[in-house]
Every structure is written in structure tokens, then in C-alpha cells.
mmCIF file of C-alpha atoms in Angstrom:
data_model
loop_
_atom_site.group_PDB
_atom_site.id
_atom_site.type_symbol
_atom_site.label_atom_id
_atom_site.label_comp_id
_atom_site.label_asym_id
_atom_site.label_seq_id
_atom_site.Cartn_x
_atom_site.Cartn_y
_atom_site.Cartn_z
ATOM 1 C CA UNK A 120 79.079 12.698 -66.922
ATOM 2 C CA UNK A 121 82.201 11.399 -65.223
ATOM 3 C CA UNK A 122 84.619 10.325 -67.805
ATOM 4 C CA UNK A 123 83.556 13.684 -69.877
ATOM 5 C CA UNK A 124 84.455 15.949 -67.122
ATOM 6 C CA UNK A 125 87.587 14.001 -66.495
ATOM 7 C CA UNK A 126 88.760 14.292 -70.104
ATOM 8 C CA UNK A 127 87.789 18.175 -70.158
ATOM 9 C CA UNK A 128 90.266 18.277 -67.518
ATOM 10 C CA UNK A 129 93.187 16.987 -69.633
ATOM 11 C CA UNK A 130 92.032 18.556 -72.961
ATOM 12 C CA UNK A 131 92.524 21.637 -71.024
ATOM 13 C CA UNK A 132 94.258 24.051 -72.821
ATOM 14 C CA UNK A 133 95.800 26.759 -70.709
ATOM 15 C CA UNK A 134 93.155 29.547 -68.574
ATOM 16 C CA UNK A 135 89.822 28.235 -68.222
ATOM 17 C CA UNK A 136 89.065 27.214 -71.648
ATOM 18 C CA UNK A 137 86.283 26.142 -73.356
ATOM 19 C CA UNK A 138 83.946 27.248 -70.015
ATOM 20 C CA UNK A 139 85.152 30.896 -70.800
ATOM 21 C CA UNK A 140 82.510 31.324 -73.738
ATOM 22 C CA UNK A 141 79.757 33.977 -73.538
ATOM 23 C CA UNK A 142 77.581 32.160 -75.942
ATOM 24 C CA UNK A 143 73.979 31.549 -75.849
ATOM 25 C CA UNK A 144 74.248 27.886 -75.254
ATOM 26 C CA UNK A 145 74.775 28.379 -72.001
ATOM 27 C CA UNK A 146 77.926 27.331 -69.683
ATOM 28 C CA UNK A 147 77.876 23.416 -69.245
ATOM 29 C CA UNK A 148 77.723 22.605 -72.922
ATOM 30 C CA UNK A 149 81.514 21.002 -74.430
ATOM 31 C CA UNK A 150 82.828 19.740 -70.957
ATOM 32 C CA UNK A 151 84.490 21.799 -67.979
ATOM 33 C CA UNK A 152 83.162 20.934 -64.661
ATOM 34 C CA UNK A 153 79.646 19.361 -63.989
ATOM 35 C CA UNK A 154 76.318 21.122 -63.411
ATOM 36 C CA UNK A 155 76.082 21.289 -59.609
ATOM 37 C CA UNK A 156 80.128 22.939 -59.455
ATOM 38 C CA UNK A 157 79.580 25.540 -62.271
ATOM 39 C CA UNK A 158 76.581 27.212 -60.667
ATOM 40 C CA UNK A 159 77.227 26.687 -57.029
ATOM 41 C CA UNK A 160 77.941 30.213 -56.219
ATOM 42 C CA UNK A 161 74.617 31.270 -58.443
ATOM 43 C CA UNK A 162 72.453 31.129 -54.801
ATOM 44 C CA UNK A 163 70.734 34.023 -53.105
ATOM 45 C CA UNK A 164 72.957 33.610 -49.914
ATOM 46 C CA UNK A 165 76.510 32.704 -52.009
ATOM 47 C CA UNK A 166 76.626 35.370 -54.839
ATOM 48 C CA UNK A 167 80.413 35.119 -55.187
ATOM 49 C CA UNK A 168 81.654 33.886 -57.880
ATOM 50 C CA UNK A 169 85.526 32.458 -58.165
ATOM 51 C CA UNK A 170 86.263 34.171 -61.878
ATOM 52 C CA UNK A 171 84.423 36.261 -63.839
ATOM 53 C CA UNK A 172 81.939 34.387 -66.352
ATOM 54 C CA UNK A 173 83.645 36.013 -69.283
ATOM 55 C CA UNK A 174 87.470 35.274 -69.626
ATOM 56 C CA UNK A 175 87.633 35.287 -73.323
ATOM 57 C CA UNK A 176 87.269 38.760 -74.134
ATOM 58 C CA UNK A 177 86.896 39.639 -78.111
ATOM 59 C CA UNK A 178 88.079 43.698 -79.298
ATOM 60 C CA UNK A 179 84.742 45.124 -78.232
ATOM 61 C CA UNK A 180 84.340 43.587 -74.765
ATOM 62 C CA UNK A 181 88.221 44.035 -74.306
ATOM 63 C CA UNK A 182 88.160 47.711 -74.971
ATOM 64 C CA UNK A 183 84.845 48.316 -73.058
ATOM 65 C CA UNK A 184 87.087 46.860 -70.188
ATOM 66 C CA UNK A 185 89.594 49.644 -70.535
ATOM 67 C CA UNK A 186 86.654 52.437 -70.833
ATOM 68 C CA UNK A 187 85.751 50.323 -67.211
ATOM 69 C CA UNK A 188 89.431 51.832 -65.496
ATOM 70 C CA UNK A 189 88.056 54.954 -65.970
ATOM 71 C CA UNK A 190 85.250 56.893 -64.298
ATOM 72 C CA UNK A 191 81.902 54.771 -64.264
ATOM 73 C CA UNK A 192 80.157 58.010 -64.690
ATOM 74 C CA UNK A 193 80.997 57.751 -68.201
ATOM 75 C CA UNK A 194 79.997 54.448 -68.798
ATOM 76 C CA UNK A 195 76.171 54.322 -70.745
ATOM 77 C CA UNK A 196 73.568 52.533 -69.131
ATOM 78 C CA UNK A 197 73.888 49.645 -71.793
ATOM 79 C CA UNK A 198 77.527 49.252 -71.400
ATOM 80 C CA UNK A 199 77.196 49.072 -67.730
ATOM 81 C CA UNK A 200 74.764 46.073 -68.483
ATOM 82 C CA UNK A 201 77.656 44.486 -70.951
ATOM 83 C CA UNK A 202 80.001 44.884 -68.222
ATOM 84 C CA UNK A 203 77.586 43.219 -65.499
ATOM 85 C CA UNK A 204 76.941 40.511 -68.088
ATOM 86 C CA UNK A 205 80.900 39.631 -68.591
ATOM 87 C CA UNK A 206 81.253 39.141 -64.880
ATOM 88 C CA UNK A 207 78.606 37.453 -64.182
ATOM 89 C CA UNK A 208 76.363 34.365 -65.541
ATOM 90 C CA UNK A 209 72.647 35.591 -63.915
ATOM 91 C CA UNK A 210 71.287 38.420 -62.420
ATOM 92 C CA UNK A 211 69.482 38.617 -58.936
ATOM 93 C CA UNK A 212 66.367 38.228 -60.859
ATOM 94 C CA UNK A 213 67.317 35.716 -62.928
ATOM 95 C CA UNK A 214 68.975 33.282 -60.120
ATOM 96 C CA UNK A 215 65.617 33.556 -58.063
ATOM 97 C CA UNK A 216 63.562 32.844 -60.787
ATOM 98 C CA UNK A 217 60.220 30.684 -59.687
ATOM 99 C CA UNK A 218 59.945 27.730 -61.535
ATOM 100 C CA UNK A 219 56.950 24.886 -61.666
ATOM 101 C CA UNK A 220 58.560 22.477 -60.007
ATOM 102 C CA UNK A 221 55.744 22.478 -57.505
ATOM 103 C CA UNK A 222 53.034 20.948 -59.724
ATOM 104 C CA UNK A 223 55.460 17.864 -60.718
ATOM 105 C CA UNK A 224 55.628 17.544 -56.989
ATOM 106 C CA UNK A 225 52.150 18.019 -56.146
ATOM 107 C CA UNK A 226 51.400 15.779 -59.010
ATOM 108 C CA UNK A 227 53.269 12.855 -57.905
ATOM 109 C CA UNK A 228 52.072 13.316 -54.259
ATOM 110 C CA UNK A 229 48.642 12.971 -55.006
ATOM 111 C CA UNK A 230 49.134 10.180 -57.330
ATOM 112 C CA UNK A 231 50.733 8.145 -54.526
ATOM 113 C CA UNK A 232 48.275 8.851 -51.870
ATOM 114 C CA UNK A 233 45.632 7.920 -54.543
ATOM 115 C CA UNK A 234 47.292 4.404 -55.071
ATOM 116 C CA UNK A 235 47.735 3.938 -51.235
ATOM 117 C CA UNK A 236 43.717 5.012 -50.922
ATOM 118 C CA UNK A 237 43.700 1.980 -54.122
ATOM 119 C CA UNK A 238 45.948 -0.115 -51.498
ATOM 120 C CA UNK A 239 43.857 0.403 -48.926
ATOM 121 C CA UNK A 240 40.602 -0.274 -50.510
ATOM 122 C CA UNK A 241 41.797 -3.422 -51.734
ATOM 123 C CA UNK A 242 43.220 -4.723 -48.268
ATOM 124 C CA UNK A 243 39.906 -4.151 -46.667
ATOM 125 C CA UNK A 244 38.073 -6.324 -49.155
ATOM 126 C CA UNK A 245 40.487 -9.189 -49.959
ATOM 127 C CA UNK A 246 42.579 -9.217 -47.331
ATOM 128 C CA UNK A 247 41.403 -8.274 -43.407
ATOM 129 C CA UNK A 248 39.467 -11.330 -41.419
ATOM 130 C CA UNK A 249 35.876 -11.093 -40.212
ATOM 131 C CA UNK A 250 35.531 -8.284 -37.353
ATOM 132 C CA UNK A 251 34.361 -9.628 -34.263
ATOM 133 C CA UNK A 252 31.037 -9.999 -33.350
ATOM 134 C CA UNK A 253 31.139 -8.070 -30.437
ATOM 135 C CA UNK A 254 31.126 -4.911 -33.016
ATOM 136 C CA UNK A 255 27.937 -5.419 -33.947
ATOM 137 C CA UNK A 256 25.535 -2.714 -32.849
ATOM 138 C CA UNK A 257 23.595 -5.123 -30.818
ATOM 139 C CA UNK A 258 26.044 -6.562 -28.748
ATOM 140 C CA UNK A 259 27.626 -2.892 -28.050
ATOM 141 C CA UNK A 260 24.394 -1.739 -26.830
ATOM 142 C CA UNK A 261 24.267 -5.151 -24.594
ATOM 143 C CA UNK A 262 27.799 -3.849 -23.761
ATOM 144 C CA UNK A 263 26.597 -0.523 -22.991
ATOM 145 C CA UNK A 264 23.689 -1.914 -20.670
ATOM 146 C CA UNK A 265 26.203 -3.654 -18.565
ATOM 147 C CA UNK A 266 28.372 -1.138 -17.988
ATOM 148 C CA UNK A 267 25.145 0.862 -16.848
ATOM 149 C CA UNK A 268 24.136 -1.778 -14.835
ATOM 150 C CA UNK A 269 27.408 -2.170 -13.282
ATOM 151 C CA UNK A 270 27.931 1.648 -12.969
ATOM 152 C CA UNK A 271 31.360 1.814 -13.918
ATOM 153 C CA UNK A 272 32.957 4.844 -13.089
ATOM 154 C CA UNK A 273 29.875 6.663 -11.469
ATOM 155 C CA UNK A 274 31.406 9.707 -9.978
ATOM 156 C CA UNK A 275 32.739 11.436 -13.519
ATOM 157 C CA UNK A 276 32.613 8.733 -15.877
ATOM 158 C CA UNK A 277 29.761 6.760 -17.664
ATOM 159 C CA UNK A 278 27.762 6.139 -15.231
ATOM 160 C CA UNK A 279 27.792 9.666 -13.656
ATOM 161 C CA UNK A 280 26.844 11.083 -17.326
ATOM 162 C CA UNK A 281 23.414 8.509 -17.502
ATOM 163 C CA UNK A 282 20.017 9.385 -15.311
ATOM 164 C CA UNK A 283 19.303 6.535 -13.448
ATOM 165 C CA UNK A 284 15.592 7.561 -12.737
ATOM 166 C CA UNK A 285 14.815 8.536 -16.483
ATOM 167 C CA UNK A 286 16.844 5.848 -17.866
ATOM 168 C CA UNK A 287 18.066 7.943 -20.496
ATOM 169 C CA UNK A 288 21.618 10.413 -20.690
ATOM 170 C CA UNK A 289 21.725 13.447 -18.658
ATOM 171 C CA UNK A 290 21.626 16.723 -20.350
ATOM 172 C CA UNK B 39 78.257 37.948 -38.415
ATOM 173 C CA UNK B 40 79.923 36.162 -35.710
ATOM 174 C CA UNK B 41 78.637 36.401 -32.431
ATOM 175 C CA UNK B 42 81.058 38.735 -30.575
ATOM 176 C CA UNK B 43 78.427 40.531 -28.728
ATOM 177 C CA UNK B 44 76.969 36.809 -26.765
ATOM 178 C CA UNK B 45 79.712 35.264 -26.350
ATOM 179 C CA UNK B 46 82.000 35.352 -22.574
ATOM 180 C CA UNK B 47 78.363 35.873 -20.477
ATOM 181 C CA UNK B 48 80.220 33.558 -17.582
ATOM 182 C CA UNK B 49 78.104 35.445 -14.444
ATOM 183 C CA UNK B 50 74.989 34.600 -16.328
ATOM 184 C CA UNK B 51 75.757 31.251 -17.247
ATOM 185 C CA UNK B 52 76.801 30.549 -13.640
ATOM 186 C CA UNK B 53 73.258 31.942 -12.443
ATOM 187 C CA UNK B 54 71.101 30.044 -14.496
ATOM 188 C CA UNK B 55 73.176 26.831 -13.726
ATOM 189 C CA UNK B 56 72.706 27.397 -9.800
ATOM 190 C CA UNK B 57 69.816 28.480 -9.654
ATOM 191 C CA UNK B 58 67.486 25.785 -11.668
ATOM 192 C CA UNK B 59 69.117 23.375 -9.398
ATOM 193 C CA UNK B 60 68.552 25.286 -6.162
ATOM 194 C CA UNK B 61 64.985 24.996 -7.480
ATOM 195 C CA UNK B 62 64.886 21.312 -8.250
ATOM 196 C CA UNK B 63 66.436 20.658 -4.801
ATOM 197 C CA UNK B 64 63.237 22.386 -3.151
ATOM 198 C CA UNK B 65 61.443 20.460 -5.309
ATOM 199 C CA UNK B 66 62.704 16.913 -4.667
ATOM 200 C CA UNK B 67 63.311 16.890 -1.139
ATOM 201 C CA UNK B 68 59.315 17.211 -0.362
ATOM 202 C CA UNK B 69 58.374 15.029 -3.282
ATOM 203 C CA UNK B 70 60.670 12.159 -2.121
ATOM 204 C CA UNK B 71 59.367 12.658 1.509
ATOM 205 C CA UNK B 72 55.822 12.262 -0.147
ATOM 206 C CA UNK B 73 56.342 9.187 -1.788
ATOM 207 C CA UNK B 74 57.426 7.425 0.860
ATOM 208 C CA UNK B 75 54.085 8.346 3.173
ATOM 209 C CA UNK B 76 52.178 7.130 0.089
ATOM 210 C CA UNK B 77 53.584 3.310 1.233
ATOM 211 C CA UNK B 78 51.299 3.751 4.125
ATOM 212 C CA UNK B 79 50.908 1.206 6.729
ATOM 213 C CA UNK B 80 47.164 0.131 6.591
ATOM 214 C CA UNK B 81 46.941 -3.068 8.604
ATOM 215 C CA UNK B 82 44.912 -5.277 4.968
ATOM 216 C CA UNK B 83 42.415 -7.941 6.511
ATOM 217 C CA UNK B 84 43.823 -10.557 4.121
ATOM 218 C CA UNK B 85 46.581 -11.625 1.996
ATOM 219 C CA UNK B 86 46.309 -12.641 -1.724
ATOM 220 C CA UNK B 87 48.982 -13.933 -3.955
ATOM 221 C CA UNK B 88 48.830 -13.247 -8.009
ATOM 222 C CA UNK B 89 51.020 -15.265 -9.795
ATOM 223 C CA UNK B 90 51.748 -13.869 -13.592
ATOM 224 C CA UNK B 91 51.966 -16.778 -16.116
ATOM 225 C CA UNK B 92 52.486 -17.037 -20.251
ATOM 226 C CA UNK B 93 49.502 -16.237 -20.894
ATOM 227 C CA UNK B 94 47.205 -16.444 -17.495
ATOM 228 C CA UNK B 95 47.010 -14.942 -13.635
ATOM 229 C CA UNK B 96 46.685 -17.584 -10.901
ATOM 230 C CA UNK B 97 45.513 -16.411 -7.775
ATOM 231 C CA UNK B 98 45.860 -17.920 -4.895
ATOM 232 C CA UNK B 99 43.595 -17.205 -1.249
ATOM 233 C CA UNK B 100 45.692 -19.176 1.559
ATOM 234 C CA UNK B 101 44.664 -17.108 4.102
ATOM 235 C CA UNK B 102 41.657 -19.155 5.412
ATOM 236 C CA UNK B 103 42.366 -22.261 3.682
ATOM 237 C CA UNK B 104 43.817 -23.033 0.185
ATOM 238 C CA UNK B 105 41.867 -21.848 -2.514
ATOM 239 C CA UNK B 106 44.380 -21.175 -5.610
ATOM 240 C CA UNK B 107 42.445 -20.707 -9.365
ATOM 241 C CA UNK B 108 43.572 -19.738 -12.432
ATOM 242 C CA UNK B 109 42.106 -16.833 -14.495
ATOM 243 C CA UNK B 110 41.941 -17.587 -18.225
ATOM 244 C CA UNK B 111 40.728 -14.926 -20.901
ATOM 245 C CA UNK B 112 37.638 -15.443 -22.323
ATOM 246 C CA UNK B 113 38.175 -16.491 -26.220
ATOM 247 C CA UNK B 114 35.382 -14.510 -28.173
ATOM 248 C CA UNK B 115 33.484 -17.862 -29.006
ATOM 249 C CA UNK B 116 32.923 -18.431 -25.375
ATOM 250 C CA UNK B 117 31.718 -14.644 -24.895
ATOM 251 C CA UNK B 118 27.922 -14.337 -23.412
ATOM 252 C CA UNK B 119 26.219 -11.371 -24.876
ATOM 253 C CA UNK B 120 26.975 -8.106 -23.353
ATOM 254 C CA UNK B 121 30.608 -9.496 -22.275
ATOM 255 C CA UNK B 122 33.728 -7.464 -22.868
ATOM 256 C CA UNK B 123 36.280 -8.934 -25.283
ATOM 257 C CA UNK B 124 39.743 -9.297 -24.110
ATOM 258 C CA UNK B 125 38.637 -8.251 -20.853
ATOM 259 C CA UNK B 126 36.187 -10.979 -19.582
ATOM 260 C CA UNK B 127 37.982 -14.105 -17.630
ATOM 261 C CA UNK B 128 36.634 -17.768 -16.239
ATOM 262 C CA UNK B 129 37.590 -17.167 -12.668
ATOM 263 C CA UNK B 130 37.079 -13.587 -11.380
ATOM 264 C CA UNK B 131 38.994 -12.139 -8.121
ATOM 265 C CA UNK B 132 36.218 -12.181 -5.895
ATOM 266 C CA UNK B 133 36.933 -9.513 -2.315
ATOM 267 C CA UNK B 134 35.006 -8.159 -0.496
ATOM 268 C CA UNK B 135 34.226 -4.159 -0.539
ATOM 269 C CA UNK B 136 35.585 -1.408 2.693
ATOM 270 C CA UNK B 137 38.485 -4.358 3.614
ATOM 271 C CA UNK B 138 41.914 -3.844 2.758
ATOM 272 C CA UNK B 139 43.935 -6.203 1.148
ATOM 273 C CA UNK B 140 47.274 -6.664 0.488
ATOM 274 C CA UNK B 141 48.111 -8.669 -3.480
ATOM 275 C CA UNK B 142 51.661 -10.312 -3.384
ATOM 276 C CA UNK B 143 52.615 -9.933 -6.638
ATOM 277 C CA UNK B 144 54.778 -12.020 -8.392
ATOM 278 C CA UNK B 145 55.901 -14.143 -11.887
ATOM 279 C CA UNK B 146 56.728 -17.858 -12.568
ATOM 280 C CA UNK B 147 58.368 -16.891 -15.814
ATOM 281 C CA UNK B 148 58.412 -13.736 -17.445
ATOM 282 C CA UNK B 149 57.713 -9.870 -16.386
ATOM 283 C CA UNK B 150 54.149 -9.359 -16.101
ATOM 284 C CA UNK B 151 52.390 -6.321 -14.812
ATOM 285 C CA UNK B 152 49.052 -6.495 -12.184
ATOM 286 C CA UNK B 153 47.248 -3.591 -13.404
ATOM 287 C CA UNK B 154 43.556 -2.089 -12.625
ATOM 288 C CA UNK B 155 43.177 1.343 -13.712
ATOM 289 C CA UNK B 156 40.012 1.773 -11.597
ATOM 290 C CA UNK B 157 41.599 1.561 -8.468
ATOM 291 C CA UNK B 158 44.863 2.796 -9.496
ATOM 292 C CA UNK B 159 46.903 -0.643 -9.334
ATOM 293 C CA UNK B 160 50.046 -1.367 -11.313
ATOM 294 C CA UNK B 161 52.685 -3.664 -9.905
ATOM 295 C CA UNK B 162 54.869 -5.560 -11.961
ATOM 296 C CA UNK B 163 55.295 -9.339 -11.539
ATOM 297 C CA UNK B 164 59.112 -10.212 -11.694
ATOM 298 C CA UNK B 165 60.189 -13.632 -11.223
ATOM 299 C CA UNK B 166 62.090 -14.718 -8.486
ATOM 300 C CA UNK B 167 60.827 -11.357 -6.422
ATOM 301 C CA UNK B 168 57.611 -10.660 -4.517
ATOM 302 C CA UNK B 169 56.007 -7.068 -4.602
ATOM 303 C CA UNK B 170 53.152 -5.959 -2.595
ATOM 304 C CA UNK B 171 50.544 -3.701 -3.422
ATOM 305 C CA UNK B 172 47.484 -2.745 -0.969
ATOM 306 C CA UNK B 173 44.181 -1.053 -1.448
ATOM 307 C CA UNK B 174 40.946 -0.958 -0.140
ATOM 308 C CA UNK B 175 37.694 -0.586 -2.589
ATOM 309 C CA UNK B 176 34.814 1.426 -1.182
ATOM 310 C CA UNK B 177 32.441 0.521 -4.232
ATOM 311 C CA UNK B 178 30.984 -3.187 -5.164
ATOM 312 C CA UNK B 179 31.674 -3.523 -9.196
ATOM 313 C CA UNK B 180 33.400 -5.850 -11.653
ATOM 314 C CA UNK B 181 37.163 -3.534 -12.302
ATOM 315 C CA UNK B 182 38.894 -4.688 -15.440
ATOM 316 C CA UNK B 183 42.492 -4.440 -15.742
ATOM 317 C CA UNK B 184 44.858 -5.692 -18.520
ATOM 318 C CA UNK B 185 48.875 -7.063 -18.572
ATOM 319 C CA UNK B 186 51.056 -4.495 -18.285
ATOM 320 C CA UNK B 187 54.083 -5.826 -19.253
ATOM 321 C CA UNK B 188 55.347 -6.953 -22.530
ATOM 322 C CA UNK B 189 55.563 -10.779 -22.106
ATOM 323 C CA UNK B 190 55.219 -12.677 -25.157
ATOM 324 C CA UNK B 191 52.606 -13.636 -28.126
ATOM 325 C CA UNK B 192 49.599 -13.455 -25.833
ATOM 326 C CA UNK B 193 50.281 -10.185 -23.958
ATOM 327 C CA UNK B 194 47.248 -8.282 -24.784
ATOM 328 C CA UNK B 195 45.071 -11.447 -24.033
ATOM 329 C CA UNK B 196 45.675 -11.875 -20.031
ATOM 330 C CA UNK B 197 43.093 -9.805 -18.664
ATOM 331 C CA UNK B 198 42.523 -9.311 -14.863
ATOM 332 C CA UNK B 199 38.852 -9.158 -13.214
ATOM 333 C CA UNK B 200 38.188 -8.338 -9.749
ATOM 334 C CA UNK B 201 34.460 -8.193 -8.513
ATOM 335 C CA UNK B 202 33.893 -6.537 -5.563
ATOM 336 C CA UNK B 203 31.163 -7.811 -3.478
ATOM 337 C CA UNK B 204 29.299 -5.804 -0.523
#
């Protein structure tokens, strides 16, 4: 990209050259400046270009930009088009255009949290010690009993929230 | 676009400068009045000392003779069933219940922090100083409290236990 854009700069042959072309191949192709500079003025909220797209102006276009001096009431609805087309590369329209750069995102976001989930999976079995044995259901209803039997926290906490008389939890 | 219309407000700006700290002012001055009546004066029946250690609390009575322990976490192989891990020690705190008591708190090496939650404790343990913190329990029960200050590999494994006897 670089040394291609620098030698477009010295090939340059006097006016904008080569980037002047209305063709249908579109404005980056045979040098000039790269991608990101050519179309930085192609946003919603910067829709001012430096130079008009079209600089290279065959008969036709050349005398439609005469007929433009005039009054624009004359001008047909197609030739007003031409004349929007010579100034500038995209329309509003075209510019905002949607695109599906969402799925490729989407895509790739899944597939990584998939192969953490993978990751994840595969820690737990090969690579975590033993949990404690005070984890065990048994020993956290042991637990459970002491802290009853201690009455920890009695006036709003665990204790308060278990009938003593009943022996089971309050409703 | 530019903001011609919001710009040069000085009597406004000069308002809402004064006046927030007018507030905070009448705020303060009662708050720091409060917090020194919290450091009550309560007369505590006795006087322990809890020394902060890498990893362990030693705890010393002197009042009425010289009883000084050392308070050791429980590893899990030495757990009883029913027993909390990383909260059950060797050598509880034993006091007694409606007495207060004043802790001396301090650190032979690094910053520690006394801590029970239950009774709303937290002093930190700094060596070379001694801080005091007094309460008095109205409720016989085991209280668990953990270290509260970041010192070293075995911080979360110097738990403190006091059981409160009637």
C-alpha cells in the first residue's frame, strides 16, 4: 500500500490525475491516495468533499456544465442526476448503506465464548484440585446445625428466620 | 453550533460553588462532633492484648496473671464435623458476656487488621503502635472474624474466634 501511494505521488501528472476518472471501477483502483483518505469526507456527519469527484470532464459532461451556469429550472431531471453524480462519489443513500458486517461479528463472538465454555470445561476436569470436604451436603447441614445451635445472628439473621419450638424455618 | 448562549453564567457558577460548600460545612461540623462521642469512655473490666503475627493472633490476658496463647487456624484435615473452614482456630478468645473490655491491638511484623463483624470490630494492628478498641457483648456465642489487612501468603487463613461465655 505504502510504496504504491508514494509512487502515485511522483507519477503525478499535473491536476489530480488518474483519481479524476468517473469509471465504474471505482476510485482507489491505479494509485492516488489510500482507502481511508479518499472516502473520509463520504460520512453522514462530514459530507464535504475537498474537489469534486469528476475533474476530467469529456464534451458531454463539459457542456452539461455550461447548461449548469444557467437556470436549474431548465436542467431535466436526469441531467440534474449527471450533474450530482460528477460532484460527488455516493449519494446519502448510498454512504449509509447497511451492510452484514454484524453476522461476521456475531459469528466470531459466539465462536469465542464457545471455545472459552470448551476452556472452561476442560479446566474443571483436568485441571482444578479436589473441593473440600466441608462442601459436601452432609457436613453443610452439620454446619447449618451449629450455627442453629449457636444462634448466630438471632435478632434478623439465621437464627431469627428458624422456629426454635418447631425446629423447622419460619414461614 | 458553538455554545454562545451557556457560556459567561459567572453569578450561577459562583452560587452553586458557595452554596454546596455552605452545605457540606453544616454537614461536617455535627458529624465530626459525633465521631468523637462515639470514643466513649466506658470504664472495660479488663485489658487484653492481640498481637497480629505472619500468619497467627497471640493473645495475651495479663490482667490477673499471665496467660498469653496463640490462635492458629484450623487446617481442614484437623476440622471436626460441623466446623467452619478458615474460620475455626486451636485457642479461642474466651470473655465473659455484659463486661467491657478493652483489646490493645497491635503487630510484631506486618499490618494486620482485628476484625469481628458481629460486634462491629475492626482495628488495624500496626507495628510499633498500640490501638485500642472497646466493646461490651450482651449475647454468649462463638463470633468469627477474619484478617483484615493484606499481610502476606496466608492472609485469608488467620481467623479470629471469640466465645462469649455467660
Amino acid at each position: 500500500m505504502l510504496p504504491r501511494a508514494a509512487w502515485s505521488l511522483v507519477l503525478r501528472k499535473g491536476g489530480r490525475g488518474r483519481r479524476g476518472m468517473h469509471s465504474s471501477e471505482g476510485t482507489t483502483r491505479g494509485g492516488g491516495k489510500m482507502s481511508p483518505y479518499t472516502n473520509c469526507y463520504a460520512q453522514r456527519y462530514y459530507p464535504m468533499p475537498e474537489e469534486p469527484f469528476c475533474t476530467e470532464l469529456n464534451a458531454e459532461q463539459q457542456a452539461l456544465k455550461e447548461k449548469e451556469k444557467g437556470s436549474w429550472t431548465q436542467l431535466t431531471h436526469a441531467e440534474k442526476v449527471a450533474l450530482y453524480r460528477l460532484q460527488f462519489n455516493e449519494t446519502f443513500a448510498e454512504m449509509n448503506r447497511r451492510s452484514n458486517e454484524w453476522k461476521t461479528v456475531m459469528g466470531c463472538v459466539f465462536f469465542f465464548i464457545g471455545f472459552a465454555a470448551l476452556v472452561i470445561w476442560w479446566q474443571r476436569v483436568y485441571v482444578f484440585p479436589p473441593k473440600p470436604i466441608t462442601l459436601t451436603d452432609e457436613w453443610k447441614a452439620q454446619q447449618l446445625q451449629r450455627m442453629l445451635d449457636m444462634k448466630v445472628n438471632p435478632v434478623q439473621g439465621l437464627a431469627s428466620r428458624w422456629d426454635y419450638e418447631k425446629k423447622q424455618w419460619k414461614k | 453550533l458553538t455554545n454562545t448562549s451557556i457560556s459567561d453564567a459567572q453569578e450561577m457558577e459562583t452560587i452553586w460553588t458557595i452554596l454546596p460548600a455552605i452545605i457540606l460545612i453544616l454537614i461536617a461540623l455535627p458529624s465530626l462532633r459525633i465521631l468523637y462521642l462515639t470514643d466513649e469512655i466506658n470504664d472495660p473490666s479488663f485489658t487484653i492484648k492481640s498481637i497480629g503475627h505472619q500468619w497467627y493472633w497471640t493473645y495475651e490476658y495479663t490482667d490477673y496473671g499471665g496467660l498469653i496463647f496463640n490462635s492458629y487456624m484450623l487446617p481442614p484435615l484437623f476440622l471436626e464435623p460441623g466446623d467452619l473452614r478458615l474460620l475455626d482456630v486451636d485457642n479461642r478468645v474466651v470473655l465473659p458476656v455484659e463486661a467491657p473490655v478493652r483489646m490493645m491491638i497491635t503487630s510484631q511484623d506486618v499490618l494486620h487488621s482485628w476484625t469481628v463483624p458481629s460486634l462491629g470490630l475492626k482495628t488495624d494492628a500496626i507495628p510499633g503502635r498500640l490501638n485500642q478498641t472497646t466493646f461490651t457483648a450482651t449475647r454468649p456465642g462463638v463470633y468469627y472474624g477474619q484478617c483484615s489487612e493484606i499481610c502476606g501468603a496466608n492472609h485469608s487463613f488467620m481467623p479470629i474466634v471469640l466465645e462469649l461465655i455467660p
